[in-house]
Short mmCIF file of N, CA and C in Angstrom, two decimals:
data_model
loop_
_atom_site.label_atom_id
_atom_site.label_comp_id
_atom_site.label_asym_id
_atom_site.label_seq_id
_atom_site.Cartn_x
_atom_site.Cartn_y
_atom_site.Cartn_z
N UNK A 1 81.08 62.97 46.21
CA UNK A 1 81.10 62.14 44.77
C UNK A 1 82.15 61.18 45.45
N UNK A 2 81.66 60.01 44.77
CA UNK A 2 81.94 58.56 45.45
C UNK A 2 83.99 58.76 44.87
N UNK A 3 84.12 58.42 43.52
CA UNK A 3 85.10 58.23 42.64
C UNK A 3 86.22 59.36 43.98
N UNK A 4 85.53 60.97 44.58
CA UNK A 4 87.02 61.59 44.91
C UNK A 4 87.25 60.63 46.53
N UNK A 5 86.22 59.77 47.02
CA UNK A 5 86.63 59.11 47.76
C UNK A 5 87.23 58.01 47.96
N UNK A 6 87.19 57.67 46.63
CA UNK A 6 88.00 56.09 46.45
C UNK A 6 89.31 56.91 46.61
N UNK A 7 89.72 57.82 45.65
CA UNK A 7 91.05 58.83 45.03
C UNK A 7 91.25 58.51 46.89
N UNK A 8 91.04 59.14 47.61
CA UNK A 8 91.24 60.15 49.11
C UNK A 8 91.45 58.39 49.99
N UNK A 9 90.82 56.85 49.42
CA UNK A 9 90.96 56.24 50.53
C UNK A 9 92.68 56.07 49.98
N UNK A 10 92.41 55.28 48.80
CA UNK A 10 93.52 55.14 48.19
C UNK A 10 94.80 55.40 48.97
N UNK A 11 95.39 57.07 48.45
CA UNK A 11 96.12 57.91 48.69
C UNK A 11 96.16 57.37 50.27
N UNK A 12 94.91 58.08 51.55
CA UNK A 12 95.75 57.91 52.70
C UNK A 12 96.45 55.93 53.25
N UNK A 13 95.68 55.31 53.00
CA UNK A 13 96.06 54.39 53.32
C UNK A 13 96.99 53.12 52.30
N UNK A 14 97.04 54.32 51.64
CA UNK A 14 99.03 53.30 50.15
C UNK A 14 99.29 52.49 49.75
N UNK A 15 97.82 51.67 49.09
CA UNK A 15 98.41 50.45 49.10
C UNK A 15 98.74 50.43 47.34
N UNK A 16 99.46 49.04 47.54
CA UNK A 16 99.91 49.02 46.27
C UNK A 16 98.96 47.67 45.00
N UNK A 17 97.41 48.17 45.08
CA UNK A 17 97.03 46.45 44.62
C UNK A 17 95.29 47.22 45.32
N UNK A 18 95.10 47.52 44.30
CA UNK A 18 93.48 47.17 43.95
C UNK A 18 92.17 46.67 44.12
N UNK A 19 91.34 46.44 44.32
CA UNK A 19 90.61 45.38 43.06
C UNK A 19 88.79 45.97 44.00
N UNK A 20 87.51 45.87 43.09
CA UNK A 20 86.78 46.35 43.38
C UNK A 20 86.19 45.59 42.13
N UNK A 21 85.05 45.51 43.50
CA UNK A 21 83.47 44.36 43.00
C UNK A 21 82.33 45.61 42.16
N UNK A 22 81.71 44.71 41.59
CA UNK A 22 80.47 45.70 41.09
C UNK A 22 80.51 47.01 40.58
N UNK A 23 81.76 47.69 40.08
CA UNK A 23 81.68 49.08 39.51
C UNK A 23 80.73 49.47 38.76
N UNK A 24 80.34 48.57 38.15
CA UNK A 24 78.65 49.32 37.47
C UNK A 24 79.47 50.12 36.05
N UNK A 25 81.12 49.77 35.61
CA UNK A 25 80.91 50.60 34.93
C UNK A 25 81.38 49.78 33.51
N UNK A 26 81.09 50.40 32.36
CA UNK A 26 80.68 49.43 31.42
C UNK A 26 82.08 49.75 30.55
N UNK A 27 82.21 51.16 30.91
CA UNK A 27 84.10 50.91 30.60
C UNK A 27 84.45 51.48 30.94
N UNK A 28 86.00 50.67 30.15
CA UNK A 28 87.83 52.01 31.40
C UNK A 28 88.63 52.10 30.93
N UNK A 29 88.83 53.67 31.19
CA UNK A 29 89.75 54.39 30.16
C UNK A 29 91.12 54.74 31.19
N UNK A 30 91.84 54.94 30.97
CA UNK A 30 93.42 54.94 31.66
C UNK A 30 93.13 55.96 32.66
N UNK A 31 92.20 57.37 31.10
CA UNK A 31 92.17 58.61 32.08
C UNK A 31 90.89 58.42 33.21
N UNK A 32 90.89 57.53 33.10
CA UNK A 32 89.37 57.04 34.25
C UNK A 32 90.16 56.57 35.28
N UNK A 33 91.16 55.02 35.12
CA UNK A 33 91.60 54.64 35.86
C UNK A 33 93.15 55.92 36.94
N UNK A 34 93.44 56.97 36.26
CA UNK A 34 93.90 57.75 36.08
C UNK A 34 93.48 58.49 37.33
N UNK A 35 92.14 59.42 36.98
CA UNK A 35 91.69 59.99 37.99
C UNK A 35 91.07 59.48 38.91
N UNK A 36 91.26 58.02 39.32
CA UNK A 36 90.11 57.81 40.26
C UNK A 36 90.80 57.02 40.88
N UNK A 37 92.37 57.08 40.61
CA UNK A 37 93.12 56.02 41.54
C UNK A 37 95.05 56.57 42.17
N UNK A 38 94.99 57.24 41.03
CA UNK A 38 96.32 58.62 40.84
C UNK A 38 97.21 57.81 39.84
N UNK A 39 98.42 58.36 39.53
CA UNK A 39 98.83 58.35 38.38
C UNK A 39 100.03 57.41 38.29
N UNK A 40 100.25 57.54 39.80
CA UNK A 40 101.23 54.71 39.92
C UNK A 40 99.53 54.70 39.38
N UNK A 41 99.17 54.66 39.18
CA UNK A 41 98.33 52.90 38.62
C UNK A 41 98.12 53.36 37.57
N UNK A 42 99.30 52.94 37.20
CA UNK A 42 98.71 53.03 35.25
C UNK A 42 98.63 51.90 35.10
N UNK A 43 98.87 50.77 35.72
CA UNK A 43 98.60 49.42 34.98
C UNK A 43 97.12 48.91 35.25
N UNK A 44 96.69 48.29 34.80
CA UNK A 44 95.73 46.92 35.45
C UNK A 44 94.38 46.40 33.88
N UNK A 45 93.62 45.53 34.31
CA UNK A 45 93.00 44.64 34.25
C UNK A 45 91.29 45.07 34.79
N UNK A 46 90.85 44.57 33.81
CA UNK A 46 89.02 45.47 33.76
C UNK A 46 87.91 44.22 33.30
N UNK A 47 86.97 44.26 33.55
CA UNK A 47 86.11 43.12 33.31
C UNK A 47 84.81 44.18 33.42
N UNK A 48 84.34 44.99 32.14
CA UNK A 48 82.82 45.20 32.09
C UNK A 48 82.01 45.57 32.58
N UNK A 49 80.97 45.99 33.33
CA UNK A 49 79.71 45.61 34.10
C UNK A 49 78.85 44.95 32.63
N UNK A 50 77.59 44.79 32.66
CA UNK A 50 76.94 44.34 31.40
C UNK A 50 75.78 45.06 31.89
N UNK A 51 75.51 45.55 31.73
CA UNK A 51 74.22 47.00 31.75
C UNK A 51 74.39 47.36 33.41
N UNK A 52 73.37 47.25 34.22
CA UNK A 52 73.79 48.01 35.77
C UNK A 52 74.22 46.78 36.92
N UNK A 53 75.20 46.23 36.82
CA UNK A 53 75.71 45.44 37.17
C UNK A 53 77.07 44.85 36.89
N UNK A 54 77.34 44.54 38.00
CA UNK A 54 78.75 43.38 37.75
C UNK A 54 79.64 44.28 37.71
N UNK A 55 81.35 44.64 36.62
CA UNK A 55 82.21 45.07 36.50
C UNK A 55 83.72 44.81 37.71
N UNK A 56 84.68 44.96 37.54
CA UNK A 56 85.83 44.53 38.07
C UNK A 56 86.43 45.14 38.14
N UNK A 57 87.57 45.30 38.16
CA UNK A 57 88.46 45.70 38.35
C UNK A 57 89.83 45.81 39.24
N UNK A 58 90.79 45.69 38.43
CA UNK A 58 92.03 45.37 39.36
C UNK A 58 92.91 46.12 39.34
N UNK A 59 93.54 46.73 39.74
CA UNK A 59 94.85 47.94 38.69
C UNK A 59 95.90 47.67 40.51
N UNK A 60 96.92 48.05 40.06
CA UNK A 60 98.22 47.98 40.51
C UNK A 60 99.50 49.41 40.50
N UNK A 61 100.20 49.50 41.01
CA UNK A 61 101.39 51.03 41.34
C UNK A 61 102.22 50.47 40.53
N UNK A 62 103.35 50.87 40.41
CA UNK A 62 104.06 50.86 39.46
C UNK A 62 105.43 49.85 39.94
N UNK A 63 104.59 50.20 41.48
CA UNK A 63 106.65 49.96 41.89
C UNK A 63 105.86 48.37 42.56
N UNK A 64 104.91 47.78 42.31
CA UNK A 64 104.56 46.88 42.62
C UNK A 64 105.29 44.99 41.83
N UNK A 65 106.51 45.17 40.88
CA UNK A 65 106.97 44.70 40.11
C UNK A 65 105.62 44.54 38.26
N UNK A 66 106.35 43.26 37.83
CA UNK A 66 105.97 43.21 36.63
C UNK A 66 104.72 42.19 36.51
N UNK A 67 104.48 42.60 36.12
CA UNK A 67 102.53 41.68 36.08
C UNK A 67 103.17 40.50 34.53
N UNK A 68 103.00 39.68 34.95
CA UNK A 68 103.78 38.20 34.80
C UNK A 68 101.50 37.75 33.77
N UNK A 69 101.18 36.79 33.80
CA UNK A 69 100.18 36.22 33.47
C UNK A 69 98.56 37.22 33.68
N UNK A 70 97.71 37.70 33.24
CA UNK A 70 96.65 38.13 33.51
C UNK A 70 95.48 37.31 32.64
N UNK A 71 94.50 37.14 33.98
CA UNK A 71 93.02 36.24 33.12
C UNK A 71 91.95 37.22 32.75
N UNK A 72 91.20 37.24 32.31
CA UNK A 72 89.38 37.93 31.95
C UNK A 72 88.86 36.60 31.64
N UNK A 73 88.29 36.14 32.59
CA UNK A 73 86.77 35.49 32.31
C UNK A 73 85.10 35.63 32.33
N UNK A 74 84.31 35.53 32.00
CA UNK A 74 83.43 36.02 32.43
C UNK A 74 82.54 36.43 32.95
N UNK A 75 83.61 35.95 34.55
CA UNK A 75 82.64 36.36 35.43
C UNK A 75 83.95 36.68 36.70
N UNK A 76 85.52 36.77 36.29
CA UNK A 76 86.02 36.97 36.89
C UNK A 76 87.30 38.22 36.51
N UNK A 77 88.12 38.51 36.80
CA UNK A 77 90.19 39.14 36.41
C UNK A 77 90.94 37.72 37.27
N UNK A 78 91.88 38.23 37.31
CA UNK A 78 93.01 37.42 38.13
C UNK A 78 94.78 38.08 36.76
N UNK A 79 95.54 38.06 37.81
CA UNK A 79 96.82 38.74 37.45
C UNK A 79 97.63 38.13 38.69
N UNK A 80 99.09 37.87 37.81
CA UNK A 80 99.84 37.18 38.52
C UNK A 80 101.61 38.18 38.30
N UNK A 81 102.02 38.51 39.19
CA UNK A 81 103.17 38.94 39.58
C UNK A 81 104.17 38.52 39.74
N UNK A 82 105.11 38.88 39.01
CA UNK A 82 106.28 38.08 38.91
C UNK A 82 107.49 39.40 39.49
N UNK A 83 108.08 38.98 40.49
CA UNK A 83 109.39 39.59 40.34
C UNK A 83 110.37 39.98 39.28
N UNK A 84 111.32 41.32 40.15
CA UNK A 84 111.60 41.96 37.48
C UNK A 84 112.65 40.97 37.79
N UNK A 85 113.00 40.44 38.36
CA UNK A 85 114.61 40.10 37.46
C UNK A 85 115.17 39.03 36.83
#
């Protein structure tokens, strides 16, 4: 299963931020994100796919810091990270 491969890659590389394009997912739930990436990735922004094409997911670990501004456009998502002070 592809999701198992993603989880293994995230765990082994110990990344703090993940970005996926062409997810082909029309909806995202916190349960799906946690299952796919692990419990540390409770913060995310996504853009659902349109039919069988597109879809963007950006997720980050809690320890990365506070997310500042988030923006979701027609074909992109953006997130700004800020220090906690």
